[in-house]
Coordinates of C-alpha atoms in Angstrom, one line a residue:
X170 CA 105.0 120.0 157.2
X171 CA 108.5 121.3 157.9
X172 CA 110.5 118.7 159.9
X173 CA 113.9 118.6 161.5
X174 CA 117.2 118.0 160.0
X175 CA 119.2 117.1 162.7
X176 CA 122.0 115.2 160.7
X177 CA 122.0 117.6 158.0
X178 CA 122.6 120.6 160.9
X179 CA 125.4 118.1 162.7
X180 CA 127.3 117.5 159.1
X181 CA 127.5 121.2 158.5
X182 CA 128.2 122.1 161.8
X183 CA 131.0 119.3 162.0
X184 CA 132.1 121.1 158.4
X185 CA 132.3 125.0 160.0
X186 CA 133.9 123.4 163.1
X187 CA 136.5 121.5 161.2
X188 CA 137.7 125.3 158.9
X189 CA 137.1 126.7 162.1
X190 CA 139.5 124.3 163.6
X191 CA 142.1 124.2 161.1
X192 CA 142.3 128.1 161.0
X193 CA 143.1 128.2 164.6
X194 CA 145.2 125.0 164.2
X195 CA 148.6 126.6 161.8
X196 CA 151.2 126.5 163.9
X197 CA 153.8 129.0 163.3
X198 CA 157.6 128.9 164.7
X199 CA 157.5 128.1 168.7
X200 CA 161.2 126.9 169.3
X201 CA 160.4 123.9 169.3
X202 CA 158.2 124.3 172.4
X203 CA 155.0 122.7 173.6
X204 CA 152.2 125.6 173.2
X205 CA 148.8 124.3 172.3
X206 CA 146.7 124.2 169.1
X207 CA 144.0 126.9 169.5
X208 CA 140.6 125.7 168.8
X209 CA 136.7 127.4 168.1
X210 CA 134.4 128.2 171.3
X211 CA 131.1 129.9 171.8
X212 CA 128.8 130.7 173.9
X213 CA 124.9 131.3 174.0
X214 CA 123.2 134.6 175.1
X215 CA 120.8 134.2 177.8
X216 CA 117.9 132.5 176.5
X217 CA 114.9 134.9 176.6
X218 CA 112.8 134.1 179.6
X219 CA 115.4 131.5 181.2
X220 CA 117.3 131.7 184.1
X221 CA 120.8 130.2 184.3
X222 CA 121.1 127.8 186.6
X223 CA 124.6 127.0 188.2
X224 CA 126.4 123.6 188.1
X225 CA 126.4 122.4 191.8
X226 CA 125.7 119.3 194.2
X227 CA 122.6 118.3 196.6
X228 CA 121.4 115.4 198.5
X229 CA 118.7 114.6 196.4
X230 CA 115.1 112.4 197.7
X231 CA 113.6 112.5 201.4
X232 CA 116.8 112.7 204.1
X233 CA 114.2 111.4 206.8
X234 CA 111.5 108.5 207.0
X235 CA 107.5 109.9 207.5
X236 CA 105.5 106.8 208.4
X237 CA 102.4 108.6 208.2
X238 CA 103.1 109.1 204.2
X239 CA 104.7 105.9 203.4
X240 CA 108.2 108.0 202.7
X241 CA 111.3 106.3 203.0
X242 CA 114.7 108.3 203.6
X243 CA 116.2 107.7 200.2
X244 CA 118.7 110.7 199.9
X245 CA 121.5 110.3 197.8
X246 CA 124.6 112.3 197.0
X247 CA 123.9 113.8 193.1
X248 CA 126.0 116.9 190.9
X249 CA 124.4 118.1 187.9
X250 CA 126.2 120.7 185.7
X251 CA 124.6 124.3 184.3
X252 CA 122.0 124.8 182.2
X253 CA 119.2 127.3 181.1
X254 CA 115.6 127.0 182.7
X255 CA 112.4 128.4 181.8
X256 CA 111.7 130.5 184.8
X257 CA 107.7 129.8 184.4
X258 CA 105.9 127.1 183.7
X259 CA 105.0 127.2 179.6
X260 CA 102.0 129.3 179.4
X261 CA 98.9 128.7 177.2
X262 CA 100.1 132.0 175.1
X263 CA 103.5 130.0 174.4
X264 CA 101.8 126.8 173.9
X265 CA 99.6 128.6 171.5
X266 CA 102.3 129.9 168.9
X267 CA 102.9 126.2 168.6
X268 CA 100.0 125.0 168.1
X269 CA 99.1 127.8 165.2
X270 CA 102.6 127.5 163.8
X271 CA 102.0 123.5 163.3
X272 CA 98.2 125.0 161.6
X273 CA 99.8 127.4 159.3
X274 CA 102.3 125.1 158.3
X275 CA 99.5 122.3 157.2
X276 CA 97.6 125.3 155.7
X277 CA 101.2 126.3 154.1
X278 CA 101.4 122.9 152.4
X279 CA 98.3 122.6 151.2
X280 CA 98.2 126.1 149.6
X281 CA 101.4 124.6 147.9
X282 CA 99.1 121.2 147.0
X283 CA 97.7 121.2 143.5
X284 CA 94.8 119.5 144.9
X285 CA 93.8 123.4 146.3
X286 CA 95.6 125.8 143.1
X287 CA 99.2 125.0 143.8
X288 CA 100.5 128.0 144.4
X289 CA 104.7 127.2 144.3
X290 CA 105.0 130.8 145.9
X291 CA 103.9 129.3 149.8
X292 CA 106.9 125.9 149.1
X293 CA 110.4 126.8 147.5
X294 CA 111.9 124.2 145.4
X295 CA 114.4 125.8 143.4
X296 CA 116.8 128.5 144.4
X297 CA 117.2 131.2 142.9
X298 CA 119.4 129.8 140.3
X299 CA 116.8 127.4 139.4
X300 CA 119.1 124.5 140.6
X301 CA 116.7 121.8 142.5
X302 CA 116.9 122.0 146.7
X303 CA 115.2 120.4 149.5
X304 CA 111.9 121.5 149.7
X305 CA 110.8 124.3 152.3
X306 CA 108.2 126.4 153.3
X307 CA 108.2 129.9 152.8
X308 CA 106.9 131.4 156.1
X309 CA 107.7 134.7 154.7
X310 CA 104.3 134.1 152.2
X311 CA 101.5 135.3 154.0
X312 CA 98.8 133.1 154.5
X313 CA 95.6 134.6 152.6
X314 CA 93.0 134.9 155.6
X315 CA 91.2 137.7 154.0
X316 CA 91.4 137.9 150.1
X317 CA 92.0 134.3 149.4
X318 CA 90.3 132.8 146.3
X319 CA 88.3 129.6 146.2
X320 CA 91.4 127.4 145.9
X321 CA 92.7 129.1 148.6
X322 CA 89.8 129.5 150.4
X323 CA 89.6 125.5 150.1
X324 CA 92.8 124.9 151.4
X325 CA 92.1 127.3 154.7
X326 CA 89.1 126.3 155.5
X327 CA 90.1 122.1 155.3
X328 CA 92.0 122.7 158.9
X329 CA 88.5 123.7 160.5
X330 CA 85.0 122.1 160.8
X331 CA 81.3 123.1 162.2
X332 CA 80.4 122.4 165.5
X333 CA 77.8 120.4 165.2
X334 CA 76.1 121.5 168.0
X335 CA 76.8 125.2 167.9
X336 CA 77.4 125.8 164.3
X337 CA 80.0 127.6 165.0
X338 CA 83.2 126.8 162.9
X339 CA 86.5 126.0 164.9
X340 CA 89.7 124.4 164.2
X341 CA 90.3 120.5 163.5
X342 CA 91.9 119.7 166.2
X343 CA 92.6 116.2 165.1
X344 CA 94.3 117.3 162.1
X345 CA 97.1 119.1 164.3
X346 CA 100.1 116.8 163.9
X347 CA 103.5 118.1 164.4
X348 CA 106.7 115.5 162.5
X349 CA 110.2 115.6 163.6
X350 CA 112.8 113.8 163.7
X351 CA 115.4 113.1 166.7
X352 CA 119.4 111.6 166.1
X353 CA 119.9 109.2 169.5
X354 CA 123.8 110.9 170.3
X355 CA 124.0 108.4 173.1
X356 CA 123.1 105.5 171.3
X357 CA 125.1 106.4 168.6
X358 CA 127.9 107.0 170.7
X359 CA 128.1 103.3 172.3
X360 CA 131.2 101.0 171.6
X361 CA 128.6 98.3 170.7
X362 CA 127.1 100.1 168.0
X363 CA 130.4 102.0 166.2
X364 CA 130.4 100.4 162.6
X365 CA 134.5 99.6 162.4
X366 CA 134.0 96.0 164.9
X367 CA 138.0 96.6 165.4
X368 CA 136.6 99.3 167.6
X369 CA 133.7 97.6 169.9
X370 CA 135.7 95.9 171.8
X371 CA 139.0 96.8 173.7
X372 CA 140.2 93.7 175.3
X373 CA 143.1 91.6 172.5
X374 CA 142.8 88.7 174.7
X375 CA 139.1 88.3 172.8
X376 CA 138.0 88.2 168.7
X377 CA 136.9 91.1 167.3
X378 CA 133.1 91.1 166.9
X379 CA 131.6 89.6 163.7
X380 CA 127.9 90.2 164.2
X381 CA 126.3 93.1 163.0
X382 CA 124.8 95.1 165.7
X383 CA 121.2 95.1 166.5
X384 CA 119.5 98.6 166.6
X385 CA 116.0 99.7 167.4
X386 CA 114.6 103.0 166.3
X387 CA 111.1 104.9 166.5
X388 CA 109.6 105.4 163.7
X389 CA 106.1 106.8 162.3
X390 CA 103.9 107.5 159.3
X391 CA 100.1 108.8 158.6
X392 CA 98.0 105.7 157.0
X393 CA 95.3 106.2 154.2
X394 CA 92.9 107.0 156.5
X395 CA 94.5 109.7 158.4
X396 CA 95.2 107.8 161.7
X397 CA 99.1 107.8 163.3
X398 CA 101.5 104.9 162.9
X399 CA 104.2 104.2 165.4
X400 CA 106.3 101.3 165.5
X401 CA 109.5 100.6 166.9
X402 CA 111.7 98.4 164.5
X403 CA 114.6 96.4 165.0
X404 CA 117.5 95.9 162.3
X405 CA 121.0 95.6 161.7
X406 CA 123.0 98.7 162.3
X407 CA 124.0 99.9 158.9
X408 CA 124.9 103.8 159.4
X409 CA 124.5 107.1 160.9
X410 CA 120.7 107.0 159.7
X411 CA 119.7 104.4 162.0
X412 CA 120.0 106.4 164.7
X413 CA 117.3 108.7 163.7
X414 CA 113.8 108.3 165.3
X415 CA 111.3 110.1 163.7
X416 CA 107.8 110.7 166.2
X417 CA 104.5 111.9 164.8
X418 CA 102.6 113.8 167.3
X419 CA 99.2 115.5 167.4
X420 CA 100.3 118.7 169.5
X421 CA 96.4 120.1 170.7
X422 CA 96.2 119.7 174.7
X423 CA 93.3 117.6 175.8
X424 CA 90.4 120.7 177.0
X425 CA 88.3 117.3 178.6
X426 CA 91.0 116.7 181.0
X427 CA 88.7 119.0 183.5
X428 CA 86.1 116.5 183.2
X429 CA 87.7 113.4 183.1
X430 CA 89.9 114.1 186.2
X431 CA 87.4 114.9 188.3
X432 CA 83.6 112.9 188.5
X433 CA 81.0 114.7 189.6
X434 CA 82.0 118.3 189.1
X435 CA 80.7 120.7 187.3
X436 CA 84.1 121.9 185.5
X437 CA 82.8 122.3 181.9
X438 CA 83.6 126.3 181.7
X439 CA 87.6 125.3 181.9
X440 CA 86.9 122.9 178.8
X441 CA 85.5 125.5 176.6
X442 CA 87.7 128.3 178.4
X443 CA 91.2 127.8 180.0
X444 CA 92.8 127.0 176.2
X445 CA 90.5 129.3 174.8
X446 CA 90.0 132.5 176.4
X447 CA 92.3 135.2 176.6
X448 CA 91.8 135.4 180.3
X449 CA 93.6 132.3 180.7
X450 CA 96.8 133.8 177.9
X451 CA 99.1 133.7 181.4
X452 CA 98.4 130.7 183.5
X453 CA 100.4 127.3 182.5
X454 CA 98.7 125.4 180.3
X455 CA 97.5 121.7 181.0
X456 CA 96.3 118.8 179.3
X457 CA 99.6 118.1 177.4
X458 CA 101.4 114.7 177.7
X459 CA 104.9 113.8 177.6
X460 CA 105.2 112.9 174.5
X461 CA 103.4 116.5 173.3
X462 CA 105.8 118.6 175.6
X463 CA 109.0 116.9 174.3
X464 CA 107.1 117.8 170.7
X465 CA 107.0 121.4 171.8
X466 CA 110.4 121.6 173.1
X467 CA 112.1 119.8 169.2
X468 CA 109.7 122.6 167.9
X469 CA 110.9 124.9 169.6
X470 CA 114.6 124.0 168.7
X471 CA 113.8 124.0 165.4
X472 CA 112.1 127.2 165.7
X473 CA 114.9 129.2 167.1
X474 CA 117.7 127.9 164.8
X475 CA 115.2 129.0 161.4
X476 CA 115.1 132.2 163.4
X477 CA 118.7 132.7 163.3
X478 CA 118.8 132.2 159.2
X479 CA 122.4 130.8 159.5
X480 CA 123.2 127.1 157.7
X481 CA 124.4 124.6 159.9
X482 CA 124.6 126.6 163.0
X483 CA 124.4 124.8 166.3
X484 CA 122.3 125.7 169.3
X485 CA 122.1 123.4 172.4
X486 CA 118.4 121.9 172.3
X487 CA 115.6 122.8 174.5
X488 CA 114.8 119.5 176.4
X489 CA 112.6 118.7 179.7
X490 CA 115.0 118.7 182.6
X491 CA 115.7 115.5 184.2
X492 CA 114.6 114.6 187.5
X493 CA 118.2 115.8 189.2
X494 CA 118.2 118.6 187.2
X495 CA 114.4 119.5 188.6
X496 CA 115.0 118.9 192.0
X497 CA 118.1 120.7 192.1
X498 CA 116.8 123.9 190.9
X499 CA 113.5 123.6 193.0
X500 CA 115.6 123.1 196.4
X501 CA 117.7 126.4 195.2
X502 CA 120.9 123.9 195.4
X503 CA 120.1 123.4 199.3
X504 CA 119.8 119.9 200.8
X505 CA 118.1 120.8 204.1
X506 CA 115.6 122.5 201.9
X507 CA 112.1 120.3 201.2
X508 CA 110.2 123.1 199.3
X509 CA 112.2 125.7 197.2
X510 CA 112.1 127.9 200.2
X511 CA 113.4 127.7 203.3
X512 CA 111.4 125.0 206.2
X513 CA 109.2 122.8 206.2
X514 CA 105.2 124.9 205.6
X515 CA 103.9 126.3 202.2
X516 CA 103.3 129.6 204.1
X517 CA 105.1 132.6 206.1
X518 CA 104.5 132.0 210.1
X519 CA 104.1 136.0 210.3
X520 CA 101.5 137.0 208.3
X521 CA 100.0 133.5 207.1
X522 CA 100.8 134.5 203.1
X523 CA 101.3 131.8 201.1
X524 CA 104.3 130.5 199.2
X525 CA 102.5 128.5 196.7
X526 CA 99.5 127.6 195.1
X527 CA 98.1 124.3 196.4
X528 CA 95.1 122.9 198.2
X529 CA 95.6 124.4 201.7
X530 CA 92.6 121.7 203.7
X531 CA 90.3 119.2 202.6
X532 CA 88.0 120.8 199.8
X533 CA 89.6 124.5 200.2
X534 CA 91.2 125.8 197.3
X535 CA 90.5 129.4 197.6
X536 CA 92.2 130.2 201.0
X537 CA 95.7 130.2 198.8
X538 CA 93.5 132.7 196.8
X539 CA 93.0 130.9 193.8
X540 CA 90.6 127.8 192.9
X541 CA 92.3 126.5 190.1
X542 CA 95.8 127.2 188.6
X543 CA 97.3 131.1 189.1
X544 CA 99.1 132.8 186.8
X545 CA 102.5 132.1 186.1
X546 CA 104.7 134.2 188.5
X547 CA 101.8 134.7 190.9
X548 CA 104.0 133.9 193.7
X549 CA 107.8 134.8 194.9
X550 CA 110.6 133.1 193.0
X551 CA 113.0 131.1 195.2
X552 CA 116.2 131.7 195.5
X553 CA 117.2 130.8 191.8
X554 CA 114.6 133.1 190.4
X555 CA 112.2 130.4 189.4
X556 CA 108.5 130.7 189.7
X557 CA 106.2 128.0 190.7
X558 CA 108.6 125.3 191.6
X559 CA 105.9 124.2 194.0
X560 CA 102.1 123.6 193.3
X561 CA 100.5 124.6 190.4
X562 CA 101.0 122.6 187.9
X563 CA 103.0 119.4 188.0
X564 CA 105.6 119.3 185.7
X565 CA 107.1 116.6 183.7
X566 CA 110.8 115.4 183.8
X567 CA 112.9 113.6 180.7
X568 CA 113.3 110.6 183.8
X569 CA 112.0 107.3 183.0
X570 CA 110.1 105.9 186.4
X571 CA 110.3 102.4 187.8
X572 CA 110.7 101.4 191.8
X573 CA 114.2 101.4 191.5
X574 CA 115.8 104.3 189.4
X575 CA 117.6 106.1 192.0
X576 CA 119.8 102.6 192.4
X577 CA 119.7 102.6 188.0
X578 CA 121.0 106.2 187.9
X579 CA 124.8 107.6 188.1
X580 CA 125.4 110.3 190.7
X581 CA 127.1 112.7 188.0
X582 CA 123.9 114.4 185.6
X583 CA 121.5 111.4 186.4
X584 CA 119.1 110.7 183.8
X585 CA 117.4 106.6 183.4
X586 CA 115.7 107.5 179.7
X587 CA 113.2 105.0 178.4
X588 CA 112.1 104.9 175.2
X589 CA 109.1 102.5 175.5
X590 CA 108.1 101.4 172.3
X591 CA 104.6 100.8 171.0
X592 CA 104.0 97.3 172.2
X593 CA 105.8 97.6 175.7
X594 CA 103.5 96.7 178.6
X595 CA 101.3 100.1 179.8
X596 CA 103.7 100.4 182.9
X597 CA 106.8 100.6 181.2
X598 CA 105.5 104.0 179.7
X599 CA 105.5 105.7 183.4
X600 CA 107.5 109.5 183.2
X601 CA 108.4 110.9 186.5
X602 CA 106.6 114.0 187.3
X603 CA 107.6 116.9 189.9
X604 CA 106.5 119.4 191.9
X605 CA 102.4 119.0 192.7
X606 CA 100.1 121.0 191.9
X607 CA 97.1 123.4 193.0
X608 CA 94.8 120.6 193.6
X609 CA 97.5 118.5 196.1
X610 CA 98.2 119.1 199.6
X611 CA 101.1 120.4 201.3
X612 CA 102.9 117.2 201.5
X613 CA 102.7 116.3 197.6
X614 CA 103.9 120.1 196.5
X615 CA 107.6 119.0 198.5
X616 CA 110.7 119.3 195.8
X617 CA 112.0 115.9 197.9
X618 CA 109.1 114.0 196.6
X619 CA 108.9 111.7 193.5
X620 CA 105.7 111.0 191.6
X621 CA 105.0 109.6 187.9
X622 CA 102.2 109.2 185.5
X623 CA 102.0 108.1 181.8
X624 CA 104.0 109.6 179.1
X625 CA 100.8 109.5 177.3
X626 CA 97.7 111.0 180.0
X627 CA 96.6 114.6 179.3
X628 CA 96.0 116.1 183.2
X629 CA 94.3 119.4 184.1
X630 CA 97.1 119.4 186.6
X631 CA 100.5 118.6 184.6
X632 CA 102.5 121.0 182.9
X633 CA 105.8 121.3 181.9
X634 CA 109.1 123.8 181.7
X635 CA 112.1 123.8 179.4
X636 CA 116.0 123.1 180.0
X637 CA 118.8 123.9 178.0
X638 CA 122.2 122.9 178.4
X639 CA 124.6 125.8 179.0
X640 CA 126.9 126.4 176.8
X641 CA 131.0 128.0 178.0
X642 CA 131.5 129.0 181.2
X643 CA 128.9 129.0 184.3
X644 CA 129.7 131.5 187.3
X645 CA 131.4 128.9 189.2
X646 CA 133.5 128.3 186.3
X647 CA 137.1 129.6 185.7
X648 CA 138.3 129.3 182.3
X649 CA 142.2 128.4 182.4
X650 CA 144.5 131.4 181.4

């Protein structure tokens, strides 16, 4: 399977920048005065189904105590700068091409296998001088669904089994296991960890450090009997390399999550349905963790730089927002707002319609009009243009939860990241999540409200949305003539 390259893409990036740079940089005859050394900018069409979302300040977290709730007024001062947000929640439709692009690139790779033909057409090897390069897939090979011969046929049908029950055949879920590979810029980026010691600490009055740096990194593999390895080692800093964590994940949301959230229900048509059915192609789709949706968003990185078919080009990363960053474009950039519209009910006072989809009373899900989730969009944007900031689907955030993050968190782009490794204790591994969802009631779909679960639970009522950072100038933003 294809996997990223992030240091690769940085190296050549840092090379284009650098010509770039210099080009811009010869200085010609100024009289001797002070005018500035020119150097490269860019900036990012709008990404295709985002809306921008402008830098700006709120008083983020509850501004008054409810006793009835447990809620303590916990507001705090926060600015966050722009970035890109999906304006839905990710869809079952967009989950999809992820899940079938990690399937055809198994099936690519084993077309490529000698084990089933080894046909070198589906992985190049050589270019076109013959000269020896990283190997790739070629995704402009067609994958043989109708006319494939028995190798081929071999390799195909390895991704899918019989039901047991049914007989009918369906896809291996279990083989669906997406690798990439992330570089840590902020660990990498600490004094503590910069490989000259003259330049970890400051302060001449003390030595310069003689002990190598401790690192720790994620790392994975696939063991002889198929099963996913994850540890999270510890060594001696030794270069750039260490930096890079590398995460197996199997990317296929969990379809059970409609029984197992809910005893005593009868909810088995949404197991064999809401993934499933084209019915369901518009409506957020649930059952994915943490770790799975910051999967899908490195995928989906990776997928649009390949798309652009330019070496070492850079694009910002799609990433889950962080909690600020959530809040801030829920509440529309208001303070006195608790849901992304204006007071304090999910619903209009002059014709009772509804802003969200929640759980209106005790056991009535229809009276919003719909039972379970709606479709994306259902229901007005707020004043950003985002849909379904409230209700639902919960939606996960990058934030790291423990009782006291707002006091662990700056007030300029807040973010407390976690990493729990393999072995932490099970509580460590708790991801803030935002925004409630169609089962919860009025009070848990509030933007002012913090909740968490595991980074590793699959919920029939947890989604998720992608950021991106934005790149040049916002509309608050004057660029200096």
């Amino acid at each position: 399977m294809s996997m990223m390259r992030i240091t690769q893409n940085i190296a050549a990036v840092s090379t284009v920048l650098l010509m770039t740079g210099c080009a811009a940089g010869t200085h010609n005859s100024t009289g001797g005065e002070l005018t500035g050394v020119g150097a490269p900018s860019w900036a990012e069409p709008a990404p295709y189904g985002m809306v921008l979302v402008d830098r700006g300040s709120i008083k983020a977290g509850p501004q008054t105590a409810d006793s009835v709730w447990g809620t303590r007024a916990d507001a705090r001062g926060v600015s966050v700068d722009a970035f890109w947000m999906d304006e839905t929640e990710v869809t079952n439709a967009e989950y999809k091409q992820f899940v079938y692009w990690v399937r055809d690139s198994i099936i690519r790779e084993r077309l490529a296998d000698p084990a089933y033909g080894g046909n070198e057409e589906f992985k190049i090897e050589e270019d076109r001088d013959g000269n020896p390069v990283t190997p790739y897939l070629n995704w402009k090979k067609p994958i043989p669904w109708k006319n494939a011969d028995e190798d081929e046929q071999r390799a195909i049908m390895s991704l899918y089994r019989t039901n047991p029950i049914t007989g009918t055949l369906e896809l291996d879920p279990t083989q669906l296991n997406y690798r990439y590979e992330i570089y840590n810029h902020t660990e990498a980026a600490r004094r503590k960890n910069r490989l000259d010691p003259k330049r970890r600490q400051y302060n001449t009055d003390l030595p310069v450090p003689t002990e190598t740096p401790v690192i720790t990194k994620d790392t994975a593999w696939v063991d002889e009997d198929g099963e996913i390895i994850r540890r999270t080692i510890s060594r001696g800093l030794t270069g750039d390399y260490d930096f890079v964590n590398t995460y197996i994940v199997n990317v296929y949301p969990d379809t059970t999550a409609w029984i197992n959230d809910f005893d005593n229900a009868y909810n088995e048509p949404y197991v064999r349905m809401y993934f499933s059915h084209g019915g369901y192609s518009d409506y957020p789709v649930v059952g994915v963790s943490w770790e799975q949706a910051n999967a899908f968003a490195a995928w989906r990185t990776s997928f649009l730089r390949r798309s652009l078919g330019k070496e070492g080009i850079y694009v910002e990363p799609y990433r889950l927002p962080t909690e600020a960053e959530w809040e801030y474009a829920a509440r529309a950039g208001v303070s006195e707002n608790k849901y992304p519209w204006e007071g304090d009910l999910p619903l209009t006072g002059d014709k009772g319609c509804f802003y969200a989809n929640f759980k209106p009373q005790e056991g009535n899900y229809v009276q919003d009009g719909h039972v379970i989730t709606s479709r994306v969009g259902t229901f007005a944007p707020n004043d950003f243009g985002l849909y379904d900031m409230a209700g639902n689907v919960s939606e996960w955030t990058s934030t790291a939860y423990t009782e006291s993050v707002s006091k662990l968190m700056s007030d300029l782009n807040p973010e407390y990241r976690y990493d729990a490794a393999q072995e932490d204790p099970y509580r460590m591994k708790r991801k803030i999540v935002r925004g409630g969802s169609w089962k919860d009631v009025a009070h848990n779909i509030r933007s002012d409200i913090r909740m968490w679960e595991y980074q590793n639970e699959q919920r029939s009522y947890i989604g998720f949305r992608c950021v991106r950072t934005n790149i040049g100038f916002a509309k608050g933003q004057k660029k200096k003539k």
